[in-house]
Amino acid sequence: MAFSGEAVATFLAVLDRGSFSAAARALGRVPSAVSMAIANLEAELDLVLFDRSGREPRPTAAARALEPSARRAAAALRGLDAQALALHAGLEERLTLGVAAEVLSAGWNAPLARLAEEFPALMVDVVSGTGGDLTRRLRAGEVDLALIFERPGLDENEAFQEFGQEIFVAVAAPFHRLAAGPDRPRMEDLIETRQIAVASRDTADSRVLLSREVWHTDNHLAALGLVRAGLGWGFLPRALIQPLAEAGAVTEIAFENISNELSLWIDLVWRRDRPLGLGARRYVELIRAGRLAGRGR
């Protein structure tokens, strides 16, 4: 095989430096070794890559034709080296991030983009579900990190990093009686009105469940569809419903006796008994750095 990794590096060094001596200095070799390497490459390819008739070697048409492929090969080799070094340093082959359905509109993807830049070989899976579902999957080892709402109590087997806050508001279809009635409803009126909740039946958060009758779904888009159809009201993140509210598809309910806001904290959670890989640790660091930067503003 003519184009070994060393041959590609030598070929590109001569192209970039313009002479065998300059390429030799860049590669840490003697000029005669570089000249011999190019001659051997030309012999194996049966091609003239550099015209030596002048003072300095000039790339031939064949060399310029091979240049793009050679640069791609060099980049691939650098990526392979970087991946091997990262794996040696503890980079996992795959990172699975669980994101609660209500948090999908939050800014969790910006640090993920930074992570992808730093570790391009890292495979990432993003899964969604209710907070209860993701907690179970975290405990079962099916996800490495989970972005979920803070829980009332602490689990000694879990560690967490605060991510941010989400503002929940009660919303309904514009024609729903809670939004279209002649008088403003009171918060307690929600108790007797069907609620659409993004929650598992057995792990529902009492802070966002107020009604006696609740329809459950594990998908925020399904919840929005049910609310827009007038089948009930929903306690949903303002960031999620804002575009629909601006378009008139849903309405924030204006209460007579209380403001329509509930602030909940979001945590990035992982298991203490399962050491995090390099990618997961870096994602936690990026989330922490984002929180500190936000506090400094």
Short mmCIF file of C-alpha atoms in Angstrom, two decimals:
data_model
loop_
_atom_site.label_atom_id
_atom_site.label_comp_id
_atom_site.label_asym_id
_atom_site.label_seq_id
_atom_site.Cartn_x
_atom_site.Cartn_y
_atom_site.Cartn_z
CA MET A 1 0.00 0.00 0.00
CA ALA A 2 1.67 3.21 -1.18
CA PHE A 3 -0.14 5.75 0.97
CA SER A 4 0.66 4.88 4.56
CA GLY A 5 -0.01 7.42 7.29
CA GLU A 6 3.64 8.50 7.18
CA ALA A 7 3.58 8.82 3.38
CA VAL A 8 0.44 10.99 3.51
CA ALA A 9 2.06 13.27 6.12
CA THR A 10 5.24 13.60 4.04
CA PHE A 11 3.32 14.26 0.81
CA LEU A 12 1.22 17.00 2.43
CA ALA A 13 4.23 18.53 4.18
CA VAL A 14 6.01 19.00 0.84
CA LEU A 15 2.84 20.44 -0.70
CA ASP A 16 2.36 22.88 2.17
CA ARG A 17 6.01 23.86 2.72
CA GLY A 18 7.06 24.08 -0.91
CA SER A 19 10.37 22.27 -0.58
CA PHE A 20 11.89 19.05 0.71
CA SER A 21 14.08 20.91 3.21
CA ALA A 22 11.19 22.94 4.66
CA ALA A 23 9.02 19.80 4.86
CA ALA A 24 11.92 17.99 6.61
CA ARG A 25 12.14 20.72 9.25
CA ALA A 26 8.40 20.55 9.85
CA LEU A 27 8.53 16.76 10.19
CA GLY A 28 11.71 16.66 12.22
CA ARG A 29 13.58 14.68 9.56
CA VAL A 30 16.56 15.25 7.28
CA PRO A 31 15.88 16.53 3.72
CA SER A 32 17.34 13.42 2.10
CA ALA A 33 14.85 11.22 4.00
CA VAL A 34 11.93 13.33 2.77
CA SER A 35 13.23 13.32 -0.79
CA MET A 36 13.68 9.54 -0.67
CA ALA A 37 10.18 9.04 0.79
CA ILE A 38 8.61 11.05 -2.04
CA ALA A 39 10.67 9.16 -4.63
CA ASN A 40 9.57 5.81 -3.17
CA LEU A 41 5.95 6.98 -3.19
CA GLU A 42 6.22 8.03 -6.84
CA ALA A 43 7.75 4.67 -7.72
CA GLU A 44 4.98 2.72 -5.99
CA LEU A 45 2.29 4.84 -7.63
CA ASP A 46 4.08 5.00 -10.95
CA LEU A 47 3.31 8.72 -10.99
CA VAL A 48 5.41 11.87 -10.97
CA LEU A 49 4.14 13.94 -8.04
CA PHE A 50 6.69 16.78 -8.06
CA ASP A 51 8.50 18.43 -10.95
CA ARG A 52 12.16 18.77 -9.88
CA SER A 53 13.35 20.72 -12.93
CA GLY A 54 13.39 24.02 -11.07
CA ARG A 55 15.02 25.20 -7.85
CA GLU A 56 12.14 23.86 -5.74
CA PRO A 57 9.86 20.89 -6.46
CA ARG A 58 6.53 21.90 -8.00
CA PRO A 59 3.37 19.76 -7.58
CA THR A 60 2.25 18.08 -10.77
CA ALA A 61 -1.35 17.73 -11.91
CA ALA A 62 -1.34 14.22 -10.43
CA ALA A 63 -0.28 15.59 -7.03
CA ARG A 64 -3.03 18.20 -7.08
CA ALA A 65 -5.57 15.54 -8.02
CA LEU A 66 -4.51 13.40 -5.05
CA GLU A 67 -4.35 16.33 -2.61
CA PRO A 68 -8.05 16.45 -1.51
CA SER A 69 -8.13 12.72 -0.75
CA ALA A 70 -4.81 12.94 1.07
CA ARG A 71 -6.10 15.77 3.27
CA ARG A 72 -9.25 13.80 4.09
CA ALA A 73 -7.11 10.78 4.97
CA ALA A 74 -4.88 12.92 7.21
CA ALA A 75 -7.94 14.36 8.96
CA ALA A 76 -9.36 10.86 9.46
CA LEU A 77 -6.08 9.68 10.97
CA ARG A 78 -6.02 12.66 13.33
CA GLY A 79 -9.59 11.88 14.33
CA LEU A 80 -8.66 8.24 14.92
CA ASP A 81 -5.74 9.27 17.11
CA ALA A 82 -7.95 11.69 19.05
CA GLN A 83 -10.59 9.02 19.57
CA ALA A 84 -8.01 6.50 20.78
CA LEU A 85 -6.57 9.05 23.22
CA ALA A 86 -10.06 9.97 24.44
CA LEU A 87 -10.97 6.31 24.97
CA HIS A 88 -7.74 5.86 26.90
CA ALA A 89 -8.70 8.85 29.03
CA GLY A 90 -12.09 7.30 29.84
CA LEU A 91 -14.40 8.47 27.04
CA GLU A 92 -17.43 6.23 26.84
CA GLU A 93 -18.49 4.86 23.46
CA ARG A 94 -22.05 6.14 23.92
CA LEU A 95 -23.73 8.66 26.22
CA THR A 96 -27.46 8.36 26.87
CA LEU A 97 -29.14 11.55 28.08
CA GLY A 98 -32.71 11.46 29.34
CA VAL A 99 -34.69 14.71 29.07
CA ALA A 100 -38.07 15.10 30.75
CA ALA A 101 -40.77 15.88 28.20
CA GLU A 102 -41.57 19.22 29.82
CA VAL A 103 -37.89 20.26 29.65
CA LEU A 104 -37.44 19.69 25.92
CA SER A 105 -37.75 23.42 25.24
CA ALA A 106 -35.03 24.33 27.78
CA GLY A 107 -31.40 25.04 26.89
CA TRP A 108 -29.92 21.57 27.41
CA ASN A 109 -28.81 21.23 23.77
CA ALA A 110 -26.29 24.12 23.77
CA PRO A 111 -23.82 22.34 26.12
CA LEU A 112 -24.47 19.16 24.13
CA ALA A 113 -23.32 20.98 20.98
CA ARG A 114 -20.14 22.02 22.81
CA LEU A 115 -19.63 18.42 23.90
CA ALA A 116 -19.95 17.23 20.30
CA GLU A 117 -17.27 19.70 19.24
CA GLU A 118 -14.87 18.50 21.92
CA PHE A 119 -15.56 14.78 21.45
CA PRO A 120 -16.70 14.26 17.84
CA ALA A 121 -16.36 10.47 18.14
CA LEU A 122 -18.78 10.27 21.09
CA MET A 123 -22.13 8.74 20.17
CA VAL A 124 -25.07 10.40 21.97
CA ASP A 125 -28.61 9.12 22.42
CA VAL A 126 -31.27 11.54 23.69
CA VAL A 127 -34.43 9.94 25.09
CA SER A 128 -37.50 11.60 26.50
CA GLY A 129 -40.25 10.64 28.90
CA THR A 130 -41.86 11.63 32.16
CA GLY A 131 -39.73 12.39 35.18
CA GLY A 132 -40.80 9.16 36.83
CA ASP A 133 -39.96 7.09 33.76
CA LEU A 134 -36.53 8.66 33.46
CA THR A 135 -35.82 8.12 37.16
CA ARG A 136 -36.58 4.42 36.74
CA ARG A 137 -34.38 4.22 33.65
CA LEU A 138 -31.58 6.00 35.48
CA ARG A 139 -31.74 3.48 38.32
CA ALA A 140 -31.80 0.61 35.83
CA GLY A 141 -28.69 1.92 34.08
CA GLU A 142 -30.54 2.65 30.83
CA VAL A 143 -29.62 6.34 30.88
CA ASP A 144 -26.41 7.94 32.14
CA LEU A 145 -27.78 11.40 32.92
CA ALA A 146 -31.34 12.63 33.39
CA LEU A 147 -32.70 16.18 33.22
CA ILE A 148 -35.73 16.09 35.50
CA PHE A 149 -37.54 18.33 37.93
CA GLU A 150 -36.22 18.41 41.46
CA ARG A 151 -37.79 15.88 43.79
CA PRO A 152 -39.15 16.72 47.27
CA GLY A 153 -36.57 14.43 48.93
CA LEU A 154 -32.96 13.45 48.27
CA ASP A 155 -31.84 9.98 47.21
CA GLU A 156 -28.46 9.12 48.73
CA ASN A 157 -27.64 6.99 45.69
CA GLU A 158 -28.00 9.91 43.29
CA ALA A 159 -25.94 13.03 42.64
CA PHE A 160 -27.19 16.10 40.85
CA GLN A 161 -26.23 19.44 39.36
CA GLU A 162 -28.76 22.26 39.30
CA PHE A 163 -29.64 23.15 35.72
CA GLY A 164 -32.14 26.01 35.92
CA GLN A 165 -35.75 26.98 36.47
CA GLU A 166 -38.88 26.48 34.43
CA ILE A 167 -42.01 28.57 34.81
CA PHE A 168 -45.25 26.58 34.56
CA VAL A 169 -48.56 28.24 33.72
CA ALA A 170 -52.09 26.92 33.56
CA VAL A 171 -53.39 27.03 29.99
CA ALA A 172 -56.54 26.06 28.13
CA ALA A 173 -58.04 26.34 24.68
CA PRO A 174 -59.42 29.85 24.00
CA PHE A 175 -62.96 28.43 23.90
CA HIS A 176 -62.60 26.40 27.12
CA ARG A 177 -64.83 27.65 29.92
CA LEU A 178 -61.81 28.49 32.12
CA ALA A 179 -60.57 30.91 29.47
CA ALA A 180 -63.77 32.03 27.75
CA GLY A 181 -66.11 32.52 30.72
CA PRO A 182 -67.47 35.97 31.58
CA ASP A 183 -65.77 35.94 34.98
CA ARG A 184 -62.22 35.10 35.92
CA PRO A 185 -61.97 31.63 37.49
CA ARG A 186 -60.40 31.04 40.89
CA MET A 187 -57.50 28.64 41.31
CA GLU A 188 -59.72 26.21 43.22
CA ASP A 189 -61.96 25.94 40.13
CA LEU A 190 -59.21 23.79 38.62
CA ILE A 191 -59.95 21.01 41.09
CA GLU A 192 -63.25 20.15 39.45
CA THR A 193 -62.00 20.57 35.87
CA ARG A 194 -60.22 17.85 33.90
CA GLN A 195 -56.46 18.29 33.77
CA ILE A 196 -54.10 17.12 31.02
CA ALA A 197 -50.76 16.18 32.60
CA VAL A 198 -47.40 15.07 31.25
CA ALA A 199 -46.80 12.49 33.95
CA SER A 200 -46.89 8.80 34.72
CA ARG A 201 -49.95 7.71 36.63
CA ASP A 202 -47.87 6.27 39.49
CA THR A 203 -45.14 8.94 39.69
CA ALA A 204 -47.10 12.14 39.20
CA ASP A 205 -45.77 15.30 40.85
CA SER A 206 -48.31 16.67 43.31
CA ARG A 207 -47.02 20.19 42.71
CA VAL A 208 -48.47 20.26 39.21
CA LEU A 209 -51.48 17.97 39.67
CA LEU A 210 -54.49 19.81 41.05
CA SER A 211 -57.60 18.26 39.53
CA ARG A 212 -59.61 15.29 40.72
CA GLU A 213 -59.77 14.00 37.14
CA VAL A 214 -56.44 13.77 35.32
CA TRP A 215 -55.62 12.46 31.88
CA HIS A 216 -51.98 11.36 31.70
CA THR A 217 -49.57 11.33 28.76
CA ASP A 218 -45.81 10.88 28.48
CA ASN A 219 -45.54 13.27 25.54
CA HIS A 220 -45.72 17.07 25.68
CA LEU A 221 -46.99 17.30 22.10
CA ALA A 222 -49.85 14.96 22.97
CA ALA A 223 -50.65 17.09 26.02
CA LEU A 224 -50.73 20.24 23.90
CA GLY A 225 -52.98 18.54 21.37
CA LEU A 226 -55.47 17.52 24.06
CA VAL A 227 -55.46 21.00 25.60
CA ARG A 228 -55.94 22.66 22.21
CA ALA A 229 -58.89 20.35 21.54
CA GLY A 230 -60.57 21.69 24.69
CA LEU A 231 -60.44 18.35 26.52
CA GLY A 232 -58.96 19.89 29.63
CA TRP A 233 -56.52 22.43 31.01
CA GLY A 234 -52.80 21.86 31.41
CA PHE A 235 -49.98 23.03 33.66
CA LEU A 236 -47.23 23.39 31.06
CA PRO A 237 -43.91 25.25 30.73
CA ARG A 238 -44.34 28.81 29.51
CA ALA A 239 -41.40 28.41 27.11
CA LEU A 240 -43.22 25.47 25.55
CA ILE A 241 -46.62 27.09 25.09
CA GLN A 242 -45.54 30.66 24.33
CA PRO A 243 -45.52 30.30 20.52
CA LEU A 244 -49.01 28.76 20.65
CA ALA A 245 -50.23 31.47 23.02
CA GLU A 246 -48.93 34.17 20.69
CA ALA A 247 -50.73 32.46 17.81
CA GLY A 248 -53.98 32.30 19.80
CA ALA A 249 -54.07 28.49 19.91
CA VAL A 250 -53.99 28.35 23.72
CA THR A 251 -54.62 30.92 26.44
CA GLU A 252 -52.95 31.44 29.80
CA ILE A 253 -55.76 31.34 32.33
CA ALA A 254 -56.18 34.62 34.23
CA PHE A 255 -57.20 33.78 37.81
CA GLU A 256 -59.10 36.05 40.13
CA ASN A 257 -57.28 35.15 43.34
CA ILE A 258 -53.72 34.17 42.40
CA SER A 259 -51.07 34.73 39.76
CA ASN A 260 -50.70 32.07 37.09
CA GLU A 261 -47.12 30.95 37.67
CA LEU A 262 -45.36 28.04 39.32
CA SER A 263 -41.56 27.93 39.33
CA LEU A 264 -39.87 24.51 39.39
CA TRP A 265 -36.16 23.76 39.45
CA ILE A 266 -34.58 21.38 36.95
CA ASP A 267 -31.71 19.08 37.98
CA LEU A 268 -29.22 17.01 36.02
CA VAL A 269 -29.12 13.72 37.91
CA TRP A 270 -26.83 10.66 37.79
CA ARG A 271 -26.08 7.57 39.89
CA ARG A 272 -23.28 7.67 42.45
CA ASP A 273 -22.65 3.94 42.12
CA ARG A 274 -21.97 4.12 38.37
CA PRO A 275 -18.84 6.12 37.51
CA LEU A 276 -19.47 8.63 34.76
CA GLY A 277 -17.45 8.46 31.56
CA LEU A 278 -15.42 11.38 30.28
CA GLY A 279 -18.24 12.67 28.07
CA ALA A 280 -20.83 12.59 30.85
CA ARG A 281 -18.44 14.31 33.27
CA ARG A 282 -17.75 17.02 30.72
CA TYR A 283 -21.47 17.57 30.13
CA VAL A 284 -21.96 18.03 33.87
CA GLU A 285 -19.09 20.55 33.89
CA LEU A 286 -20.65 22.49 31.02
CA ILE A 287 -24.02 22.60 32.81
CA ARG A 288 -22.29 23.80 35.99
CA ALA A 289 -20.33 26.44 34.08
CA GLY A 290 -23.54 27.68 32.49
CA ARG A 291 -25.22 28.01 35.87
CA LEU A 292 -22.25 29.96 37.30
CA ALA A 293 -22.16 32.25 34.26
CA GLY A 294 -25.89 32.90 34.62
CA ARG A 295 -25.49 33.87 38.27
CA GLY A 296 -22.70 36.27 37.36
CA ARG A 297 -24.87 38.30 35.00
#
